[in-house]
Amino acid sequence: MSAPLIVGAIIVLLAIVIIARTVNIVQQGYVGMVKRVGEFHSVRQPGLTFLVPLVDSMVLVDIRETPRTGDKQDVITRDNVTVSVNATIFSQVVDPKLALFSVSNYFIAIDQLSRTTLRAIFGGMSLDDALSQRERINAQLQAQMESVTDKWGIRINRIEIVEITPPAQILQALALQKQADQEKRARILQSEGQQLSAVNIADGNRQAAIKNAEGERQAAILRAEGNRQAAILEAEGRAQATQTVYDAIKAADPNPTLVAILQLDTLSKFAASDNTKIVIPAESSALLGAAQALRSVLADVPTLGSGS
């Protein structure tokens, strides 16, 4: 190969390299950090960008939210129980310049910071609090990490505790405690149900007794009212009968003989009963006189065997 061809090939190759280093494309979700002669120069947004050959260099920085789940690590709680914990951290670069130049590798820095912060937080709470207050742990972890990552141009959007695993014997003890709590709650609910049932039965009996008493009271009132009306009607009937008899007797203009006959008729009705005893007072001489007069009248009446 001749020298001119070699020189031409080298020139073409250099041109291609220069063009490749001059024209660059920044993808969406990234920004380009341009360094000129090793010093920060500018930030290039997504799209086509041009650099000065052999002078500028560009590093792409991902500005999207990035979730990273750390490895499990053992932490010790305040009551000296060792638990295994891992968390997912959602972080995002908000200042590419700080993220690139204030820390050597912000991925490793965030991971190590999360480990030390987890140990500090779990070391200040008991096992029961650690198992029941995940929201509180997430908030504390995010607040403490943000105070450091703000200087790196990193924003911690949220942190989620993925798993908290106590030792096997602790899990067994917790299961027994949970079972005991459930049995206790069941007995309490059963007792409350029995108590409520007894109260309902007593209340039902009381209401039934009240209803029965009210019914008996109404029945007694109705019976008394009926008896009163019957007595009134009977008295009125007797009064009317007496008045009728009196009016009839008065209209007939009775003589002493008729009165005596009526009195004897009444006495005969009383005497018709086997259990009746008749006591005639001394003042009843008029009645006896009437009886004598009646006897004399009846003696004058001819009998069936005699002729008239």
Coordinates of C-alpha atoms in Angstrom, one line a residue:
M1 CA 0.0 0.0 0.0
S2 CA 1.4 3.4 -0.9
A3 CA 2.0 6.1 1.5
P4 CA -0.7 8.5 0.2
L5 CA -3.3 5.8 0.7
I6 CA -2.2 5.2 4.3
V7 CA -2.3 8.9 5.1
G8 CA -5.7 9.2 3.5
A9 CA -7.0 6.3 5.6
I10 CA -5.6 7.9 8.8
I11 CA -7.3 11.2 7.9
V12 CA -10.6 9.6 7.3
L13 CA -10.4 7.6 10.5
L14 CA -9.5 10.8 12.5
A15 CA -12.4 12.5 10.9
I16 CA -14.8 9.8 11.9
V17 CA -13.5 9.8 15.5
I18 CA -13.8 13.6 15.6
I19 CA -17.3 13.6 14.3
A20 CA -18.2 10.8 16.7
R21 CA -16.9 12.8 19.7
T22 CA -18.4 16.0 18.4
V23 CA -22.0 14.9 17.7
N24 CA -23.8 13.1 20.6
I25 CA -27.3 12.2 21.5
V26 CA -28.7 12.4 25.1
Q27 CA -31.6 10.0 25.6
Q28 CA -34.8 11.0 27.4
G29 CA -34.5 10.5 31.2
Y30 CA -30.8 11.4 31.2
V31 CA -28.8 14.6 31.2
G32 CA -25.3 15.1 29.9
M33 CA -22.6 16.5 32.2
V34 CA -20.0 18.2 30.0
K35 CA -16.5 18.6 31.3
R36 CA -14.1 20.7 29.4
V37 CA -10.4 20.0 30.1
G38 CA -11.5 18.0 33.2
E39 CA -13.6 20.8 34.7
F40 CA -17.4 21.0 34.8
H41 CA -18.7 23.1 31.9
S42 CA -22.4 22.6 31.3
V43 CA -25.5 20.4 31.5
R44 CA -26.9 19.1 28.2
Q45 CA -30.6 18.3 28.0
P46 CA -32.0 15.3 26.1
G47 CA -31.6 15.5 22.3
L48 CA -28.8 16.2 19.9
T49 CA -25.8 18.0 21.4
F50 CA -22.3 19.0 20.1
L51 CA -19.0 18.9 21.9
V52 CA -15.6 20.4 21.1
P53 CA -13.4 17.5 19.9
L54 CA -10.5 16.5 22.1
V55 CA -11.5 19.1 24.7
D56 CA -15.0 18.2 25.9
S57 CA -16.1 15.0 27.5
M58 CA -19.7 14.1 28.5
V59 CA -21.0 11.8 31.2
L60 CA -24.7 10.7 31.2
V61 CA -26.6 10.9 34.5
D62 CA -29.9 9.1 35.0
I63 CA -32.4 11.5 36.5
R64 CA -35.3 9.0 36.7
E65 CA -36.6 7.7 40.0
T66 CA -34.7 4.5 40.7
P67 CA -35.8 1.8 43.2
R68 CA -33.0 -0.2 44.8
T69 CA -33.6 -3.0 47.3
G70 CA -30.8 -3.6 49.6
D71 CA -29.5 -6.9 50.9
K72 CA -30.8 -8.3 54.2
Q73 CA -28.9 -7.2 57.2
D74 CA -29.1 -8.1 60.9
V75 CA -29.9 -5.3 63.3
I76 CA -30.4 -5.4 67.1
T77 CA -33.4 -3.9 68.7
R78 CA -33.5 -2.0 72.0
D79 CA -34.5 -5.2 73.8
N80 CA -31.5 -7.1 72.4
V81 CA -33.4 -9.1 69.7
T82 CA -31.6 -9.7 66.4
V83 CA -33.9 -9.3 63.4
S84 CA -33.1 -9.4 59.6
V85 CA -34.3 -6.4 57.7
N86 CA -34.2 -5.2 54.1
A87 CA -35.7 -2.1 52.5
T88 CA -36.4 -0.7 49.1
I89 CA -35.3 2.9 48.5
F90 CA -36.8 5.1 45.8
S91 CA -34.3 7.8 45.0
Q92 CA -33.9 10.4 42.2
V93 CA -31.1 12.7 41.1
V94 CA -32.3 16.3 41.3
D95 CA -29.0 18.0 40.9
P96 CA -26.7 16.1 38.5
K97 CA -23.7 18.3 39.2
L98 CA -23.7 17.5 42.9
A99 CA -24.5 13.9 42.3
L100 CA -21.5 13.6 39.9
F101 CA -18.9 15.8 41.7
S102 CA -19.9 15.8 45.4
V103 CA -19.7 12.0 45.9
S104 CA -17.6 9.4 44.2
N105 CA -20.5 6.9 43.7
Y106 CA -23.9 7.9 44.9
F107 CA -25.3 4.4 44.4
I108 CA -22.9 2.9 46.9
A109 CA -23.2 5.9 49.2
I110 CA -27.0 5.6 49.4
D111 CA -26.8 1.8 50.1
Q112 CA -24.3 2.3 52.9
L113 CA -26.2 5.2 54.4
S114 CA -29.4 3.1 54.4
R115 CA -27.6 0.3 56.3
T116 CA -26.3 2.6 59.1
T117 CA -29.6 4.4 59.4
L118 CA -31.5 1.2 59.7
R119 CA -29.3 0.0 62.5
A120 CA -29.7 3.3 64.4
I121 CA -33.5 3.4 64.1
F122 CA -34.0 -0.2 65.1
G123 CA -31.6 0.1 67.9
G124 CA -33.9 2.8 69.4
M125 CA -37.1 0.7 69.5
S126 CA -38.3 -2.6 70.9
L127 CA -39.2 -5.6 68.8
D128 CA -43.0 -5.1 69.3
D129 CA -42.6 -1.5 68.0
A130 CA -40.5 -2.6 65.1
L131 CA -43.1 -5.2 64.0
S132 CA -46.1 -2.9 64.4
Q133 CA -44.8 0.5 63.3
R134 CA -43.5 0.2 59.8
E135 CA -44.9 3.5 58.7
R136 CA -43.0 5.2 61.6
I137 CA -39.8 3.4 60.6
N138 CA -40.2 4.4 56.9
A139 CA -40.7 8.1 57.9
Q140 CA -37.8 8.2 60.3
L141 CA -35.5 6.4 57.8
Q142 CA -36.5 8.8 55.0
A143 CA -36.0 11.9 57.1
Q144 CA -32.6 10.9 58.4
M145 CA -31.3 9.9 55.0
E146 CA -32.6 13.1 53.3
S147 CA -30.6 15.2 55.7
V148 CA -27.5 13.6 54.1
T149 CA -28.5 13.0 50.5
D150 CA -29.6 16.6 50.0
K151 CA -25.9 17.5 49.9
W152 CA -25.4 14.9 47.1
G153 CA -28.2 16.3 44.9
I154 CA -30.2 13.1 45.6
R155 CA -33.9 13.1 46.7
I156 CA -35.3 10.2 48.7
N157 CA -38.9 10.0 47.4
R158 CA -39.9 7.2 49.7
I159 CA -38.6 4.1 51.6
E160 CA -40.5 0.8 52.1
I161 CA -39.5 -1.8 54.6
V162 CA -39.7 -5.0 52.6
E163 CA -39.3 -7.6 55.4
I164 CA -38.6 -7.8 59.1
T165 CA -37.7 -11.4 60.2
P166 CA -37.2 -12.2 63.9
P167 CA -35.5 -15.4 65.0
A168 CA -37.5 -18.6 64.8
Q169 CA -38.0 -18.9 68.6
I170 CA -39.3 -15.4 68.7
L171 CA -41.7 -16.1 65.9
Q172 CA -42.9 -19.2 67.9
A173 CA -43.4 -17.1 71.0
L174 CA -45.2 -14.5 69.1
A175 CA -47.5 -17.1 67.6
L176 CA -48.3 -18.5 71.1
Q177 CA -48.9 -15.0 72.4
K178 CA -51.2 -14.3 69.4
Q179 CA -53.1 -17.5 70.0
A180 CA -53.5 -16.7 73.7
D181 CA -54.8 -13.2 72.9
Q182 CA -57.3 -14.6 70.4
E183 CA -58.5 -17.2 73.0
K184 CA -58.8 -14.5 75.6
R185 CA -60.7 -12.3 73.2
A186 CA -63.0 -15.2 72.3
R187 CA -63.8 -15.9 75.9
I188 CA -64.5 -12.2 76.5
L189 CA -66.8 -12.1 73.5
Q190 CA -68.5 -15.2 74.7
S191 CA -69.0 -13.8 78.2
E192 CA -70.3 -10.6 76.8
G193 CA -72.7 -12.5 74.6
Q194 CA -74.0 -14.5 77.5
Q195 CA -74.4 -11.4 79.6
L196 CA -76.2 -9.7 76.8
S197 CA -78.4 -12.7 76.3
A198 CA -79.2 -12.8 80.1
V199 CA -80.0 -9.1 80.1
N200 CA -82.3 -9.6 77.1
I201 CA -84.1 -12.5 78.7
A202 CA -84.6 -10.6 81.9
D203 CA -85.8 -7.6 80.0
G204 CA -88.2 -9.8 78.0
N205 CA -89.5 -11.4 81.2
R206 CA -89.9 -8.0 82.8
Q207 CA -91.8 -6.7 79.8
A208 CA -94.0 -9.9 79.8
A209 CA -94.7 -9.5 83.5
I210 CA -95.7 -5.8 82.9
K211 CA -97.9 -6.8 80.0
N212 CA -99.5 -9.6 82.1
A213 CA -100.1 -7.2 85.0
E214 CA -101.6 -4.6 82.7
G215 CA -103.8 -7.3 81.1
E216 CA -105.0 -8.5 84.6
R217 CA -105.6 -4.9 85.6
Q218 CA -107.7 -4.2 82.6
A219 CA -109.5 -7.5 83.0
A220 CA -110.2 -6.7 86.7
I221 CA -111.4 -3.2 85.7
L222 CA -113.7 -4.7 83.1
R223 CA -115.0 -7.3 85.5
A224 CA -115.7 -4.6 88.2
E225 CA -117.3 -2.4 85.6
G226 CA -119.5 -5.3 84.4
N227 CA -120.4 -6.2 88.0
R228 CA -121.3 -2.6 88.7
Q229 CA -123.4 -2.3 85.6
A230 CA -125.1 -5.6 86.5
A231 CA -125.8 -4.4 90.0
I232 CA -127.1 -1.1 88.7
L233 CA -129.3 -2.9 86.2
E234 CA -130.5 -5.4 88.9
A235 CA -131.3 -2.6 91.3
E236 CA -133.1 -0.7 88.6
G237 CA -135.1 -3.8 87.7
R238 CA -136.0 -4.4 91.3
A239 CA -137.0 -0.7 91.7
Q240 CA -139.1 -0.9 88.6
A241 CA -140.7 -4.2 89.7
T242 CA -141.4 -2.8 93.1
Q243 CA -142.8 0.4 91.6
T244 CA -144.9 -1.6 89.2
V245 CA -146.3 -3.8 92.0
Y246 CA -146.9 -0.8 94.2
D247 CA -148.7 1.0 91.4
A248 CA -150.8 -2.0 90.7
I249 CA -151.7 -2.5 94.3
K250 CA -152.4 1.2 94.7
A251 CA -154.6 1.2 91.7
A252 CA -156.5 -1.8 93.0
D253 CA -157.2 0.1 96.3
P254 CA -156.3 -3.0 98.5
N255 CA -158.0 -3.6 101.8
P256 CA -156.2 -5.1 104.9
T257 CA -157.3 -8.6 103.9
L258 CA -155.5 -8.4 100.5
V259 CA -152.4 -7.1 102.2
A260 CA -152.4 -10.0 104.6
I261 CA -152.9 -12.4 101.8
L262 CA -149.8 -11.0 100.0
Q263 CA -147.8 -11.1 103.2
L264 CA -148.7 -14.7 103.8
D265 CA -147.8 -15.5 100.2
T266 CA -144.4 -14.0 100.7
L267 CA -143.8 -15.9 103.9
S268 CA -144.9 -19.1 102.2
K269 CA -142.2 -18.6 99.6
F270 CA -139.5 -18.1 102.3
A271 CA -140.8 -21.2 104.2
A272 CA -140.6 -23.3 101.1
S273 CA -136.9 -23.8 101.6
D274 CA -135.6 -26.4 104.0
N275 CA -132.9 -24.2 105.3
T276 CA -135.1 -21.2 106.0
K277 CA -136.0 -20.2 109.5
I278 CA -138.7 -17.5 110.0
V279 CA -138.5 -15.3 113.0
I280 CA -141.6 -13.1 113.5
P281 CA -141.0 -10.1 115.8
A282 CA -143.4 -9.0 118.4
E283 CA -144.3 -6.0 116.3
S284 CA -145.9 -8.3 113.7
S285 CA -149.3 -8.5 115.6
A286 CA -150.9 -6.8 112.7
L287 CA -149.7 -9.6 110.4
L288 CA -151.1 -12.2 112.8
G289 CA -154.4 -10.4 113.0
A290 CA -154.5 -10.4 109.3
A291 CA -153.9 -14.1 109.3
Q292 CA -156.9 -14.6 111.7
A293 CA -159.1 -12.6 109.5
L294 CA -158.1 -14.6 106.5
R295 CA -158.7 -17.8 108.4
S296 CA -162.3 -16.7 109.2
V297 CA -162.9 -15.8 105.6
L298 CA -161.6 -19.1 104.3
A299 CA -163.8 -20.9 106.9
D300 CA -166.9 -19.5 105.3
V301 CA -166.0 -20.8 101.9
P302 CA -168.2 -24.0 101.2
T303 CA -166.3 -27.2 100.6
L304 CA -166.7 -29.6 97.7
G305 CA -168.8 -32.1 99.7
S306 CA -171.4 -29.8 101.1
G307 CA -174.5 -28.5 99.2
S308 CA -175.2 -24.9 98.6

